[in-house]
mmCIF file with all atom_site columns, C-alpha atoms in Angstrom:
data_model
loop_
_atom_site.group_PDB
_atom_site.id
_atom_site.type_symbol
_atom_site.label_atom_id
_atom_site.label_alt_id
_atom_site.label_comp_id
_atom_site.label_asym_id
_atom_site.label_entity_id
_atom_site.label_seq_id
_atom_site.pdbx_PDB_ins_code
_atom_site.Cartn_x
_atom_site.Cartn_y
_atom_site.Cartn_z
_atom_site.occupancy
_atom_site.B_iso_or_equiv
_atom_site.pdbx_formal_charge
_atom_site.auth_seq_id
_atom_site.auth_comp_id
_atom_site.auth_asym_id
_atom_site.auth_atom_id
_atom_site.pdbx_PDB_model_num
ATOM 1   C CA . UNK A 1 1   ? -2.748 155.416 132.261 1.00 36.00 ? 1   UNK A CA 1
ATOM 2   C CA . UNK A 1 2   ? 0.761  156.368 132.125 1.00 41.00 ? 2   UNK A CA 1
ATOM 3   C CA . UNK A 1 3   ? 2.561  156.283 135.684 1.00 38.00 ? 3   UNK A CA 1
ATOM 4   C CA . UNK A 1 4   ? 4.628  159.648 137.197 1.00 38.00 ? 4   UNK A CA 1
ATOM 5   C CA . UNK A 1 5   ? 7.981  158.847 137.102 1.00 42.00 ? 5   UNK A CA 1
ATOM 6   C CA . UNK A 1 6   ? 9.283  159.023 140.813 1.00 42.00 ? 6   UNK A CA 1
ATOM 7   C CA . UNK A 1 7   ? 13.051 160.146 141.933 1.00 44.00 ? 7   UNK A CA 1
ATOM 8   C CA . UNK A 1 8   ? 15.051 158.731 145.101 1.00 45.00 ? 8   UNK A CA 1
ATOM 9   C CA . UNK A 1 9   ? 14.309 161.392 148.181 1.00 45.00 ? 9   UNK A CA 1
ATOM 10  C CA . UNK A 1 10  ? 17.052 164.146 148.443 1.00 49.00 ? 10  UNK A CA 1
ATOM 11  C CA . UNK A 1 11  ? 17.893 161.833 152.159 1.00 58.00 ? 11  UNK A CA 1
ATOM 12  C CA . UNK A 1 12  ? 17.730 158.786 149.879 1.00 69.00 ? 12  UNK A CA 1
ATOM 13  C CA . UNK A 1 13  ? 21.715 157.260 150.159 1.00 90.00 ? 13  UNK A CA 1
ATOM 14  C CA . UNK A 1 14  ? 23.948 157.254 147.231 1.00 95.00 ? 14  UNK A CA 1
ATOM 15  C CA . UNK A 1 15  ? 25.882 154.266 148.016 1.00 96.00 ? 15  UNK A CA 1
ATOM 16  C CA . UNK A 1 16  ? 25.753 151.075 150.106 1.00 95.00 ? 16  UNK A CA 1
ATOM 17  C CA . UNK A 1 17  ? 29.012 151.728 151.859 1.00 92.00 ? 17  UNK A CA 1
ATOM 18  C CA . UNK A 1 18  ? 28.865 148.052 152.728 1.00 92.00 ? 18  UNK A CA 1
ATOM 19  C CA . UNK A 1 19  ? 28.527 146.887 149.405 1.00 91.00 ? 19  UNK A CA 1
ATOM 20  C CA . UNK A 1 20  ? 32.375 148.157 148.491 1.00 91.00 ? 20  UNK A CA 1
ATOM 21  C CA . UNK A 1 21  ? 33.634 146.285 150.768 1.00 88.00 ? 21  UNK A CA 1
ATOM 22  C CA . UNK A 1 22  ? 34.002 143.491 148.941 1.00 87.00 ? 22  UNK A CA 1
ATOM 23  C CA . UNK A 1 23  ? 36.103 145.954 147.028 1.00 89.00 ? 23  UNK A CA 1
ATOM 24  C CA . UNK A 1 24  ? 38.831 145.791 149.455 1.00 86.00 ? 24  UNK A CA 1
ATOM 25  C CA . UNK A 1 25  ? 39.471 142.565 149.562 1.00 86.00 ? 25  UNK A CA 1
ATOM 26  C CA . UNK A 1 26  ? 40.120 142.141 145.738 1.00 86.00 ? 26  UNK A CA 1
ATOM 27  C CA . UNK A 1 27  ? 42.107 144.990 145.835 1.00 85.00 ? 27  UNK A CA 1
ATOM 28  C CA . UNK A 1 28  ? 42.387 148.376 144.045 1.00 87.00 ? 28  UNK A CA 1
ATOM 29  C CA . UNK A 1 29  ? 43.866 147.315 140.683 1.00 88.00 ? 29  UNK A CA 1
ATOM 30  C CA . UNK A 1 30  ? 40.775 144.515 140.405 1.00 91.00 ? 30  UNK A CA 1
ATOM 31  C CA . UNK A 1 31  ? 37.904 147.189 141.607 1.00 92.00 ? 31  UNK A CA 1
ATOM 32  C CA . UNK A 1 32  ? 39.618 149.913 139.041 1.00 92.00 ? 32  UNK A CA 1
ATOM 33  C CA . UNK A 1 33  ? 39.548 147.399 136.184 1.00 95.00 ? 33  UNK A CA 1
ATOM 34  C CA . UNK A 1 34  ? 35.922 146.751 137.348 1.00 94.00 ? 34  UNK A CA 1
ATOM 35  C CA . UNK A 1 35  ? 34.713 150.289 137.603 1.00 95.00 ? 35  UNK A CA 1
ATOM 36  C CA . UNK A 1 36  ? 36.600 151.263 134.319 1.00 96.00 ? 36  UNK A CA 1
ATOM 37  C CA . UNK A 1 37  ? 34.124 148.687 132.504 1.00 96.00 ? 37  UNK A CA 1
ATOM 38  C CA . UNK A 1 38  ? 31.259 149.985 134.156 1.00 96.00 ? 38  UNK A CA 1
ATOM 39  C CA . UNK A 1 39  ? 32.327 154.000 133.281 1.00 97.00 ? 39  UNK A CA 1
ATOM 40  C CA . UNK A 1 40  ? 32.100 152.937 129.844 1.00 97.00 ? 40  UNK A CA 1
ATOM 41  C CA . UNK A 1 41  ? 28.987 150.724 130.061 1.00 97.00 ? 41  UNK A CA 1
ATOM 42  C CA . UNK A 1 42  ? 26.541 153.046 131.849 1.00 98.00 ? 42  UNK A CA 1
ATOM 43  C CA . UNK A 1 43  ? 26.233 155.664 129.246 1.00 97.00 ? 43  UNK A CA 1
ATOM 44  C CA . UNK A 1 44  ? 25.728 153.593 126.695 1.00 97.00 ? 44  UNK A CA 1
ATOM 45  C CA . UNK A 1 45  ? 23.083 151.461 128.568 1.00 98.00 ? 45  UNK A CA 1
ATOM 46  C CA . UNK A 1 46  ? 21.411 155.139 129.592 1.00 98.00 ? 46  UNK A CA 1
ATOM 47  C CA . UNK A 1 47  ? 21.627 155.332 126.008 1.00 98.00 ? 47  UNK A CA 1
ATOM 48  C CA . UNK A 1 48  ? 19.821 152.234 125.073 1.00 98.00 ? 48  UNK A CA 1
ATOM 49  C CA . UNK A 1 49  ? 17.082 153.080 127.657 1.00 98.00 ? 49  UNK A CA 1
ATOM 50  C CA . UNK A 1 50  ? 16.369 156.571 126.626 1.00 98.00 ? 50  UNK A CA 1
ATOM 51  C CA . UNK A 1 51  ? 16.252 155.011 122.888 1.00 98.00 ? 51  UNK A CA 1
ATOM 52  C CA . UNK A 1 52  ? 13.346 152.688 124.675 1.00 97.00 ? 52  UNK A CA 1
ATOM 53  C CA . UNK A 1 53  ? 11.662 155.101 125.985 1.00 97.00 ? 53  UNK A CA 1
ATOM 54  C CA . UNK A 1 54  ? 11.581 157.088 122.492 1.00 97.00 ? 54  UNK A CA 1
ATOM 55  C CA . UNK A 1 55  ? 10.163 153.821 120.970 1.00 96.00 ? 55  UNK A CA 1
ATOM 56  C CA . UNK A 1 56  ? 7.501  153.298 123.534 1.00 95.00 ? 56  UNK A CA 1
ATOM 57  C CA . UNK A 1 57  ? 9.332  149.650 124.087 1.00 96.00 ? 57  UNK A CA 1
ATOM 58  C CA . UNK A 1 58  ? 8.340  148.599 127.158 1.00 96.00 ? 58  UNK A CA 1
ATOM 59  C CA . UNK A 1 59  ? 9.825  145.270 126.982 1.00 96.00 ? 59  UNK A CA 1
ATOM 60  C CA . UNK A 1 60  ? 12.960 146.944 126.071 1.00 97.00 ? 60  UNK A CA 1
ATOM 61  C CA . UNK A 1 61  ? 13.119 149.112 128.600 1.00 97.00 ? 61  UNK A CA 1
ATOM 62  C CA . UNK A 1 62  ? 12.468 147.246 131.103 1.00 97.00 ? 62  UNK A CA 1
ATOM 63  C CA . UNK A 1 63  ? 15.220 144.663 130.314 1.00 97.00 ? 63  UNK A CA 1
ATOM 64  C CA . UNK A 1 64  ? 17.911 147.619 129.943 1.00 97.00 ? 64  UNK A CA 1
ATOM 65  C CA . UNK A 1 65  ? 16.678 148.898 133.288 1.00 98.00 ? 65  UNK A CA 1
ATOM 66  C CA . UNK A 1 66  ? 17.103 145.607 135.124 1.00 98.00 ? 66  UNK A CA 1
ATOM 67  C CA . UNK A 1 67  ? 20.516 144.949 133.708 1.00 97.00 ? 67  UNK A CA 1
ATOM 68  C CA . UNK A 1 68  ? 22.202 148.096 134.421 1.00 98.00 ? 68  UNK A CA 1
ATOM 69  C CA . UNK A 1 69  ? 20.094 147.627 138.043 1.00 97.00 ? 69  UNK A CA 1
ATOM 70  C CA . UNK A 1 70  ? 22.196 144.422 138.322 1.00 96.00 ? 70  UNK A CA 1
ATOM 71  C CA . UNK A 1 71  ? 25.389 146.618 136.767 1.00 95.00 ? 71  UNK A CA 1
ATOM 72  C CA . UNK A 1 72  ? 25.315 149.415 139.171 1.00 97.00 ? 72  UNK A CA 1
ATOM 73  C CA . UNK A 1 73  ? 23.895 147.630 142.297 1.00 96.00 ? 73  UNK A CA 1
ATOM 74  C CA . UNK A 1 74  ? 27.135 145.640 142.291 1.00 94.00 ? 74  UNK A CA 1
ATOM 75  C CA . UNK A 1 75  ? 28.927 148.719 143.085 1.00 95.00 ? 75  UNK A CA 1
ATOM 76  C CA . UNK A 1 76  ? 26.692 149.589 145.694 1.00 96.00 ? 76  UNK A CA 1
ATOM 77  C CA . UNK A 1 77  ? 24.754 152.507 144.225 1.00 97.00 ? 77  UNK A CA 1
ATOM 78  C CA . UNK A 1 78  ? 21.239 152.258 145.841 1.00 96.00 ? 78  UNK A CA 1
ATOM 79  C CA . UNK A 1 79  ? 20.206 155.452 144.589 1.00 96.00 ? 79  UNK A CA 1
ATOM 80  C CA . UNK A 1 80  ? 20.678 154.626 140.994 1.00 97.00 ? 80  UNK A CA 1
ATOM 81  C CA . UNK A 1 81  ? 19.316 150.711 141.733 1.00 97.00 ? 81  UNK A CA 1
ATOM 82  C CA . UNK A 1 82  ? 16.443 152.165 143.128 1.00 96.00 ? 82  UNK A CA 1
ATOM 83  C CA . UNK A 1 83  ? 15.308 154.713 140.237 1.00 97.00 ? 83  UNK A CA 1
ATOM 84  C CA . UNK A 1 84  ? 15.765 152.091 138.023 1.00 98.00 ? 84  UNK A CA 1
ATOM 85  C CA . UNK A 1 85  ? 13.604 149.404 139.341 1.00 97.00 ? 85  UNK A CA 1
ATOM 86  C CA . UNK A 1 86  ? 10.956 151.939 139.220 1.00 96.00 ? 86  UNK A CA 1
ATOM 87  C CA . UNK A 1 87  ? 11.327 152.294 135.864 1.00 96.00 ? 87  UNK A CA 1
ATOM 88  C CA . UNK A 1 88  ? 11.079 148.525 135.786 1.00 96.00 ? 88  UNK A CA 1
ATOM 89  C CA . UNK A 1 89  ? 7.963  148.303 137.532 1.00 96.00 ? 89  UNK A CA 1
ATOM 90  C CA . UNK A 1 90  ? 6.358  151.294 134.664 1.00 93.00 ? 90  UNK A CA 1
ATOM 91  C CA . UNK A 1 91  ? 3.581  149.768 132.767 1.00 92.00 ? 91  UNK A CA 1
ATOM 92  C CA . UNK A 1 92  ? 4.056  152.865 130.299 1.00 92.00 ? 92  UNK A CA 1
ATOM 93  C CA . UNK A 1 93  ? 6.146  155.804 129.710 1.00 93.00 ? 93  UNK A CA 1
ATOM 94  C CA . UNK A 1 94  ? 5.562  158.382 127.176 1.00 95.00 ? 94  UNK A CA 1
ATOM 95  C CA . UNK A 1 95  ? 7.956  158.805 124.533 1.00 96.00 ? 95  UNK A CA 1
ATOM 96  C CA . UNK A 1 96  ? 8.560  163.110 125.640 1.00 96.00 ? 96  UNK A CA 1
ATOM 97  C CA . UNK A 1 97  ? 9.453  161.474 128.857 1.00 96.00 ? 97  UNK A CA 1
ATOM 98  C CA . UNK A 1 98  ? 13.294 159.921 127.465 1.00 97.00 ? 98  UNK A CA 1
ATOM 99  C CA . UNK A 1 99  ? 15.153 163.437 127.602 1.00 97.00 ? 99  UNK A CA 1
ATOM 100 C CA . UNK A 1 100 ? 14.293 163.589 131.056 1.00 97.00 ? 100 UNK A CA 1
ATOM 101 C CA . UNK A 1 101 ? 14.345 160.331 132.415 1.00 97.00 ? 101 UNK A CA 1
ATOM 102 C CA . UNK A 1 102 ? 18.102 159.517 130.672 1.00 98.00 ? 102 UNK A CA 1
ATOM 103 C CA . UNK A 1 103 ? 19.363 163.211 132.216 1.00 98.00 ? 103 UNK A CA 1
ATOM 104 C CA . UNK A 1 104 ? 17.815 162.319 135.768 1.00 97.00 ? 104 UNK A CA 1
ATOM 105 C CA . UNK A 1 105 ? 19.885 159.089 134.925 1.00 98.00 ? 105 UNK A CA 1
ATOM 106 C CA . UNK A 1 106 ? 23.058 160.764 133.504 1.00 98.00 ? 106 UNK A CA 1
ATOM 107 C CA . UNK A 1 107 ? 22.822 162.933 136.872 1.00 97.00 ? 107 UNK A CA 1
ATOM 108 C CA . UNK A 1 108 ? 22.032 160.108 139.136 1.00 97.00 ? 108 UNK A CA 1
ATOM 109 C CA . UNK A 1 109 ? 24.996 158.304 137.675 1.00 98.00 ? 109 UNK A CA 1
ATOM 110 C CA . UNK A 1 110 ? 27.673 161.457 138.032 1.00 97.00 ? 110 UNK A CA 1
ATOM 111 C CA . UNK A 1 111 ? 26.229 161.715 141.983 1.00 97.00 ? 111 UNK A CA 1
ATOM 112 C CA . UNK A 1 112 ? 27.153 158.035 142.232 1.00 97.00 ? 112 UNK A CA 1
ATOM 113 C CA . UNK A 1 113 ? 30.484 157.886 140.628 1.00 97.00 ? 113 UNK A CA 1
ATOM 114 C CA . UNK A 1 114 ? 31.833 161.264 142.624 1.00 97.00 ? 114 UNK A CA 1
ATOM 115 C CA . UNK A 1 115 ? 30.589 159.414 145.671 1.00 96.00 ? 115 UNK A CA 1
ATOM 116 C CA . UNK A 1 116 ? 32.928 156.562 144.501 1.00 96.00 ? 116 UNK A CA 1
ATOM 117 C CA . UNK A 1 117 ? 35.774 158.417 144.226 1.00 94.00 ? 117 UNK A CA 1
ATOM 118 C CA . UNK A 1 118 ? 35.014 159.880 146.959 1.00 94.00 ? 118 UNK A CA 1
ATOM 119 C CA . UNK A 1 119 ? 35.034 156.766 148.877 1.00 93.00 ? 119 UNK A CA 1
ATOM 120 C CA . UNK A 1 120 ? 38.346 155.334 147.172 1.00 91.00 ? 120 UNK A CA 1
ATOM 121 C CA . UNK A 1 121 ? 39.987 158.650 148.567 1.00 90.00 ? 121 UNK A CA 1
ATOM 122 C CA . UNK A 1 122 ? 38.639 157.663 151.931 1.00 89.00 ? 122 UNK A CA 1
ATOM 123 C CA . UNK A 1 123 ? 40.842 154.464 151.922 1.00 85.00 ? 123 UNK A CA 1
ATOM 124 C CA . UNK A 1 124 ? 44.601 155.007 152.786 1.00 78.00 ? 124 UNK A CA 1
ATOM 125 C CA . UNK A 1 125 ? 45.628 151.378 151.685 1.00 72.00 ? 125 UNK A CA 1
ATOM 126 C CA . UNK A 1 126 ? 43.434 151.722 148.454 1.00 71.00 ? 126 UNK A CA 1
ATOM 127 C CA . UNK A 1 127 ? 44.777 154.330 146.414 1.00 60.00 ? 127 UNK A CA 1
ATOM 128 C CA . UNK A 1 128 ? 46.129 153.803 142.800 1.00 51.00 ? 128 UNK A CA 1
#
């Protein structure tokens, strides 16, 4: 029996604002080197999970979800951390489910990074 895909609640928060942080101590050169690699990461892991998904790999999926789970949740984006350990915890998605699932995941990802920004902007001392 294939599972319903949940999302976060609308109330659900976008980012663990105590998770960055650790963000200001390193400094805003080290966190913008950081977040570069993950801007160009994430899609292509979104990629490789919608590809998954297509495939009906399980196993695949599963393992893309929890790495870009350990990926984002660095950054502090519970949102994200959370929709993807419930894809981790799927025992079965239908292939006509990747479209959606990867542009829940594309959107879920924009939300995130605007709240990021938004956050750096927040920060007199930590602007580039």
């Amino acid at each position: 029996m294939d599972s319903p895909i949940s999302s976060p609640s609308p109330q659900a928060p976008l980012l663990d604002y105590h998770q960055l942080e650790t963000f200001v101590v390193i400094g805003v050169v080290d966190y913008l080197d950081l977040l570069g690699d993950v801007i160009e990461d994430v899609p292509v892991q979104l990629g490789q999970i919608q590809a998954a998904i297509e495939q009906g790999d399980m196993v695949h999926l599963k393992a893309r979800a929890h790495a870009l789970r350990g990926l984002v949740a660095y950054f502090g984006c519970v949102a994200m951390t959370a929709r993807l350990a419930d894809l981790e915890r799927q025992d079965n998605i239908l292939p006509g489910q990747a479209a959606a699932t990867h542009a829940e995941l594309q959107d879920l990802w924009h939300q995130s990074l605007a709240a990021l920004r938004a956050w750096e902007k927040s920060l007199p001392d930590f602007t580039a």
